[in-house]
PDB file of C-alpha atoms in Angstrom:
ATOM      1  CA  ALA A 209       0.322  -0.089   0.103  1.00  0.00           C
ATOM      2  CA  GLU A 210       3.048   2.401   0.659  1.00  0.00           C
ATOM      3  CA  ILE A 211       4.625   1.992  -2.116  1.00  0.00           C
ATOM      4  CA  THR A 212       1.191   2.116  -4.274  1.00  0.00           C
ATOM      5  CA  LEU A 213       0.470   5.484  -2.690  1.00  0.00           C
ATOM      6  CA  LEU A 214       4.025   6.853  -3.285  1.00  0.00           C
ATOM      7  CA  THR A 215       3.878   5.870  -6.309  1.00  0.00           C
ATOM      8  CA  VAL A 216       0.564   7.993  -6.804  1.00  0.00           C
ATOM      9  CA  ASN A 217       1.573  10.681  -4.790  1.00  0.00           C
ATOM     10  CA  ILE A 218       4.286  11.239  -7.655  1.00  0.00           C
ATOM     11  CA  PHE A 219       1.682  12.350  -9.849  1.00  0.00           C
ATOM     12  CA  ASN A 220      -1.058  13.610  -7.408  1.00  0.00           C
ATOM     13  CA  PRO A 221       0.512  14.618  -4.068  1.00  0.00           C
ATOM     14  CA  ILE A 222      -1.714  12.830  -1.690  1.00  0.00           C
ATOM     15  CA  LEU A 223       1.161  11.793   1.285  1.00  0.00           C
ATOM     16  CA  PHE A 224       3.196  14.896   0.949  1.00  0.00           C
ATOM     17  CA  GLU A 225       4.241  17.789  -1.599  1.00  0.00           C
ATOM     18  CA  VAL A 226       7.546  20.272  -1.896  1.00  0.00           C
ATOM     19  CA  ASP A 227       6.323  23.859  -2.564  1.00  0.00           C
ATOM     20  CA  ASP A 228       8.562  25.903  -4.410  1.00  0.00           C
ATOM     21  CA  THR A 229      10.196  27.063  -1.420  1.00  0.00           C
ATOM     22  CA  ALA A 230      11.446  23.800  -0.381  1.00  0.00           C
ATOM     23  CA  LYS A 231       8.829  23.698   2.312  1.00  0.00           C
ATOM     24  CA  TYR A 232       7.643  20.065   3.148  1.00  0.00           C
ATOM     25  CA  ILE A 233       4.278  19.737   3.027  1.00  0.00           C
ATOM     26  CA  THR A 234       2.404  16.617   4.572  1.00  0.00           C
ATOM     27  CA  HIS A 235      -1.479  15.469   3.540  1.00  0.00           C
ATOM     28  CA  PRO A 236      -4.116  13.465   5.466  1.00  0.00           C
ATOM     29  CA  ALA A 237      -3.367  10.502   3.557  1.00  0.00           C
ATOM     30  CA  ARG A 238       0.244  10.522   5.616  1.00  0.00           C
ATOM     31  CA  ASP A 239      -0.826  10.345   9.109  1.00  0.00           C
ATOM     32  CA  ILE A 240      -3.674   7.809   7.805  1.00  0.00           C
ATOM     33  CA  MET A 241      -0.680   5.231   6.749  1.00  0.00           C
ATOM     34  CA  LEU A 242       1.576   6.374  10.131  1.00  0.00           C
ATOM     35  CA  TRP A 243      -1.674   5.685  12.131  1.00  0.00           C
ATOM     36  CA  ILE A 244      -2.115   2.215  10.289  1.00  0.00           C
ATOM     37  CA  GLN A 245       1.584   1.338  11.472  1.00  0.00           C
ATOM     38  CA  ILE A 246       1.352   2.368  14.516  1.00  0.00           C
ATOM     39  CA  VAL A 247      -1.688   0.330  15.166  1.00  0.00           C
ATOM     40  CA  LEU A 248      -0.134  -3.059  13.447  1.00  0.00           C
ATOM     41  CA  TYR A 249       2.868  -2.517  15.602  1.00  0.00           C
ATOM     42  CA  MET A 250       0.948  -1.893  18.704  1.00  0.00           C
ATOM     43  CA  MET A 251      -0.837  -5.074  17.786  1.00  0.00           C
ATOM     44  CA  THR A 252       2.603  -6.663  17.377  1.00  0.00           C
ATOM     45  CA  PHE A 253       3.670  -5.566  20.911  1.00  0.00           C
ATOM     46  CA  ILE A 254       0.315  -7.237  22.391  1.00  0.00           C
ATOM     47  CA  TYR A 255       0.694  -9.808  20.892  1.00  0.00           C
ATOM     48  CA  SER A 256       4.627 -10.444  21.252  1.00  0.00           C
ATOM     49  CA  LEU A 257       3.841  -9.480  24.810  1.00  0.00           C
ATOM     50  CA  VAL A 258       1.113 -12.312  25.422  1.00  0.00           C
ATOM     51  CA  LEU A 259       3.333 -14.862  23.731  1.00  0.00           C
ATOM     52  CA  THR A 260       6.195 -13.634  26.213  1.00  0.00           C
ATOM     53  CA  PHE A 261       3.929 -15.063  29.215  1.00  0.00           C
ATOM     54  CA  LYS A 262       2.377 -18.160  27.731  1.00  0.00           C
ATOM     55  CA  SER A 263       5.636 -19.561  26.490  1.00  0.00           C
ATOM     56  CA  ASN A 264       9.098 -21.430  27.804  1.00  0.00           C
ATOM     57  CA  SER A 265      12.250 -19.322  28.931  1.00  0.00           C
ATOM     58  CA  LYS A 266      14.050 -20.309  25.965  1.00  0.00           C
ATOM     59  CA  MET A 267      11.312 -18.324  23.634  1.00  0.00           C
ATOM     60  CA  ARG A 268      10.393 -15.472  26.068  1.00  0.00           C
ATOM     61  CA  ARG A 269      13.451 -13.493  25.311  1.00  0.00           C
ATOM     62  CA  ARG A 270      12.746 -13.783  21.335  1.00  0.00           C
ATOM     63  CA  TYR A 271       9.101 -12.281  21.877  1.00  0.00           C
ATOM     64  CA  LEU A 272       9.842  -9.988  24.696  1.00  0.00           C
ATOM     65  CA  ALA A 273      12.508  -8.542  21.995  1.00  0.00           C
ATOM     66  CA  THR A 274      10.212  -8.713  19.069  1.00  0.00           C
ATOM     67  CA  ALA A 275       7.758  -6.765  21.507  1.00  0.00           C
ATOM     68  CA  ALA A 276      10.510  -4.133  22.396  1.00  0.00           C
ATOM     69  CA  PHE A 277      10.907  -3.883  18.311  1.00  0.00           C
ATOM     70  CA  ALA A 278       7.357  -2.873  17.942  1.00  0.00           C
ATOM     71  CA  PHE A 279       6.981  -0.772  20.706  1.00  0.00           C
ATOM     72  CA  SER A 280      10.287   1.047  19.880  1.00  0.00           C
ATOM     73  CA  CYS A 281       8.668   1.549  15.985  1.00  0.00           C
ATOM     74  CA  ALA A 282       4.920   2.239  17.322  1.00  0.00           C
ATOM     75  CA  GLY A 283       6.440   5.002  19.829  1.00  0.00           C
ATOM     76  CA  LEU A 284       9.152   6.581  17.188  1.00  0.00           C
ATOM     77  CA  ILE A 285       6.593   6.638  14.296  1.00  0.00           C
ATOM     78  CA  PHE A 286       3.962   8.098  16.860  1.00  0.00           C
ATOM     79  CA  ALA A 287       6.579  10.900  17.294  1.00  0.00           C
ATOM     80  CA  GLN A 288       7.002  11.241  14.024  1.00  0.00           C
ATOM     81  CA  LEU A 289       3.539  12.457  13.507  1.00  0.00           C
ATOM     82  CA  PHE A 290       4.073  15.886  15.061  1.00  0.00           C
ATOM     83  CA  ASP A 291       7.359  16.609  13.626  1.00  0.00           C
ATOM     84  CA  PRO A 292       7.333  15.770   9.806  1.00  0.00           C
ATOM     85  CA  TYR A 293      11.616  16.827   9.875  1.00  0.00           C
ATOM     86  CA  LEU A 294      13.011  14.201  12.209  1.00  0.00           C
ATOM     87  CA  PRO A 295      13.805  11.411  10.925  1.00  0.00           C
ATOM     88  CA  LEU A 296      12.215   9.436  13.679  1.00  0.00           C
ATOM     89  CA  TYR A 297      10.762   6.815  11.665  1.00  0.00           C
ATOM     90  CA  SER A 298      13.901   5.996  10.421  1.00  0.00           C
ATOM     91  CA  MET A 299      15.632   5.792  14.079  1.00  0.00           C
ATOM     92  CA  GLY A 300      12.457   3.813  15.604  1.00  0.00           C
ATOM     93  CA  ILE A 301      13.424   1.305  12.724  1.00  0.00           C
ATOM     94  CA  LEU A 302      17.170   1.319  13.328  1.00  0.00           C
ATOM     95  CA  ILE A 303      16.702   0.836  17.338  1.00  0.00           C
ATOM     96  CA  GLY A 304      14.294  -1.927  16.514  1.00  0.00           C
ATOM     97  CA  ILE A 305      16.636  -3.759  14.380  1.00  0.00           C
ATOM     98  CA  CYS A 306      19.355  -3.211  16.662  1.00  0.00           C
ATOM     99  CA  ILE A 307      17.157  -4.623  20.025  1.00  0.00           C
ATOM    100  CA  LEU A 308      16.595  -7.935  17.772  1.00  0.00           C
ATOM    101  CA  HIS A 309      20.086  -8.326  16.852  1.00  0.00           C
ATOM    102  CA  VAL A 310      21.146  -8.142  19.910  1.00  0.00           C
ATOM    103  CA  PHE A 311      19.096 -10.164  21.620  1.00  0.00           C
ATOM    104  CA  LEU A 312      17.899 -12.758  19.058  1.00  0.00           C
ATOM    105  CA  VAL A 313      21.201 -13.293  17.127  1.00  0.00           C
ATOM    106  CA  SER A 314      22.840 -13.587  20.063  1.00  0.00           C
ATOM    107  CA  ASP A 315      20.827 -16.311  21.285  1.00  0.00           C
ATOM    108  CA  VAL A 316      20.527 -18.194  17.753  1.00  0.00           C
ATOM    109  CA  ARG A 317      24.557 -18.218  17.891  1.00  0.00           C
ATOM    110  CA  HIS A 318      24.717 -19.623  21.182  1.00  0.00           C
ATOM    111  CA  GLU A 319      22.587 -22.268  20.262  1.00  0.00           C
ATOM    112  CA  TYR A 320      24.270 -23.297  17.391  1.00  0.00           C
ATOM    113  CA  LYS A 321      27.247 -22.796  19.952  1.00  0.00           C
ATOM    114  CA  SER A 322      26.039 -25.192  22.057  1.00  0.00           C
ATOM    115  CA  ALA A 323      24.626 -28.056  19.170  1.00  0.00           C
ATOM    116  CA  LEU A 324      28.219 -27.427  17.913  1.00  0.00           C
ATOM    117  CA  ASP A 325      29.749 -28.347  21.465  1.00  0.00           C
ATOM    118  CA  GLU A 326      27.129 -30.976  22.037  1.00  0.00           C
ATOM    119  CA  SER A 327      27.746 -33.033  18.172  1.00  0.00           C
ATOM    120  CA  THR A 328      31.632 -32.539  18.693  1.00  0.00           C
ATOM    121  CA  GLU A 329      31.484 -34.431  22.395  1.00  0.00           C
ATOM    122  CA  LYS A 330      29.197 -37.247  20.410  1.00  0.00           C
ATOM    123  CA  VAL A 331      31.897 -37.522  17.917  1.00  0.00           C
ATOM    124  CA  LYS A 332      34.808 -37.588  20.926  1.00  0.00           C
ATOM    125  CA  MET A 333      32.778 -40.304  22.186  1.00  0.00           C
ATOM    126  CA  GLN A 334      32.312 -42.336  19.382  1.00  0.00           C
ATOM    127  CA  GLU A 335      36.170 -42.359  18.470  1.00  0.00           C
ATOM    128  CA  LYS A 336      36.732 -43.361  21.634  1.00  0.00           C
ATOM    129  CA  ALA A 337      34.059 -45.917  21.319  1.00  0.00           C
ATOM    130  CA  LEU A 338      36.023 -47.246  18.177  1.00  0.00           C
ATOM    131  CA  ASP A 339      39.210 -47.081  19.610  1.00  0.00           C
ATOM    132  CA  SER A 340      38.494 -49.148  22.107  1.00  0.00           C
ATOM    133  CA  ALA A 341      36.231 -51.906  19.893  1.00  0.00           C
ATOM    134  CA  ILE A 342      39.695 -51.687  17.132  1.00  0.00           C
ATOM    135  CA  SER A 343      41.694 -52.249  20.425  1.00  0.00           C
ATOM    136  CA  LEU A 344      39.740 -55.319  21.837  1.00  0.00           C
ATOM    137  CA  VAL A 345      39.749 -56.773  18.137  1.00  0.00           C
ATOM    138  CA  ARG A 346      43.147 -56.613  17.824  1.00  0.00           C
ATOM    139  CA  THR A 347      44.197 -58.466  21.314  1.00  0.00           C
ATOM    140  CA  ASP A 348      43.932 -61.625  23.120  1.00  0.00           C
ATOM    141  CA  PRO A 349      41.635 -60.990  25.621  1.00  0.00           C
ATOM    142  CA  LEU A 350      43.380 -64.139  27.821  1.00  0.00           C
ATOM    143  CA  THR A 351      47.010 -63.432  27.326  1.00  0.00           C
ATOM    144  CA  GLY A 352      46.904 -59.071  25.947  1.00  0.00           C
ATOM    145  CA  VAL A 353      48.954 -60.551  22.948  1.00  0.00           C
ATOM    146  CA  LYS A 354      48.120 -59.210  19.662  1.00  0.00           C
ATOM    147  CA  SER A 355      45.466 -61.225  18.120  1.00  0.00           C
ATOM    148  CA  ARG A 356      46.022 -63.217  14.644  1.00  0.00           C
ATOM    149  CA  HIS A 357      43.567 -59.812  12.911  1.00  0.00           C
ATOM    150  CA  ALA A 358      46.449 -57.493  13.914  1.00  0.00           C
ATOM    151  CA  PHE A 359      48.913 -59.872  11.977  1.00  0.00           C
ATOM    152  CA  VAL A 360      47.194 -60.065   9.223  1.00  0.00           C
ATOM    153  CA  GLU A 361      46.642 -56.152   9.374  1.00  0.00           C
ATOM    154  CA  VAL A 362      50.299 -55.283   9.811  1.00  0.00           C
ATOM    155  CA  GLU A 363      51.271 -57.923   6.397  1.00  0.00           C
ATOM    156  CA  LEU A 364      48.571 -56.537   4.495  1.00  0.00           C
ATOM    157  CA  HIS A 365      49.823 -53.016   5.073  1.00  0.00           C
ATOM    158  CA  PHE A 366      53.227 -53.782   4.087  1.00  0.00           C
ATOM    159  CA  ASP A 367      52.285 -55.860   1.164  1.00  0.00           C
ATOM    160  CA  ARG A 368      51.070 -52.618   0.332  1.00  0.00           C
ATOM    161  CA  LEU A 369      54.228 -50.333   0.766  1.00  0.00           C
ATOM    162  CA  ILE A 370      56.019 -53.503  -1.097  1.00  0.00           C
ATOM    163  CA  ASN A 371      53.763 -53.295  -3.950  1.00  0.00           C
ATOM    164  CA  ASN A 372      53.864 -49.415  -3.961  1.00  0.00           C
ATOM    165  CA  LYS A 373      57.681 -49.790  -3.782  1.00  0.00           C
ATOM    166  CA  GLU A 374      57.465 -47.359  -0.812  1.00  0.00           C
ATOM    167  CA  CYS A 375      59.479 -49.924   1.146  1.00  0.00           C
ATOM    168  CA  LYS A 376      63.334 -49.706   1.115  1.00  0.00           C
TER     169      LYS A 376
END
């Protein structure tokens, strides 16, 4: 809707216009669009707060960040209604994005790091189990001497070296 109104505004100023003295003049459609955005952001704010209190602790921080984003945007857009010369609308979006970045991105990064650490630990445990199994296969459980399987592996290794002429 905003893009359509801005396109129409080029030919027929319904949102704003700039007169011959370079003065910015607002029109009622601009205020209506800002009020619509304020209402949408406030609905997002209220919905996010409701979800904050209904959710588990992991998601609570994310919903709270979304609520803070929506509230900052709504507040600065509301202030933009009274002084069209200040870049409050842009500041609201920038502040909101910073809030989302600080809380959401750091949470997601922490989750990925935790998952990576957990996966790394599982791989280490699997490697230890594999090494233990290989050790059991290569040694006789009664005597502790290398088993026939270990000698066959060594023999195959030296056969490969001889075939590749790597052994001197």
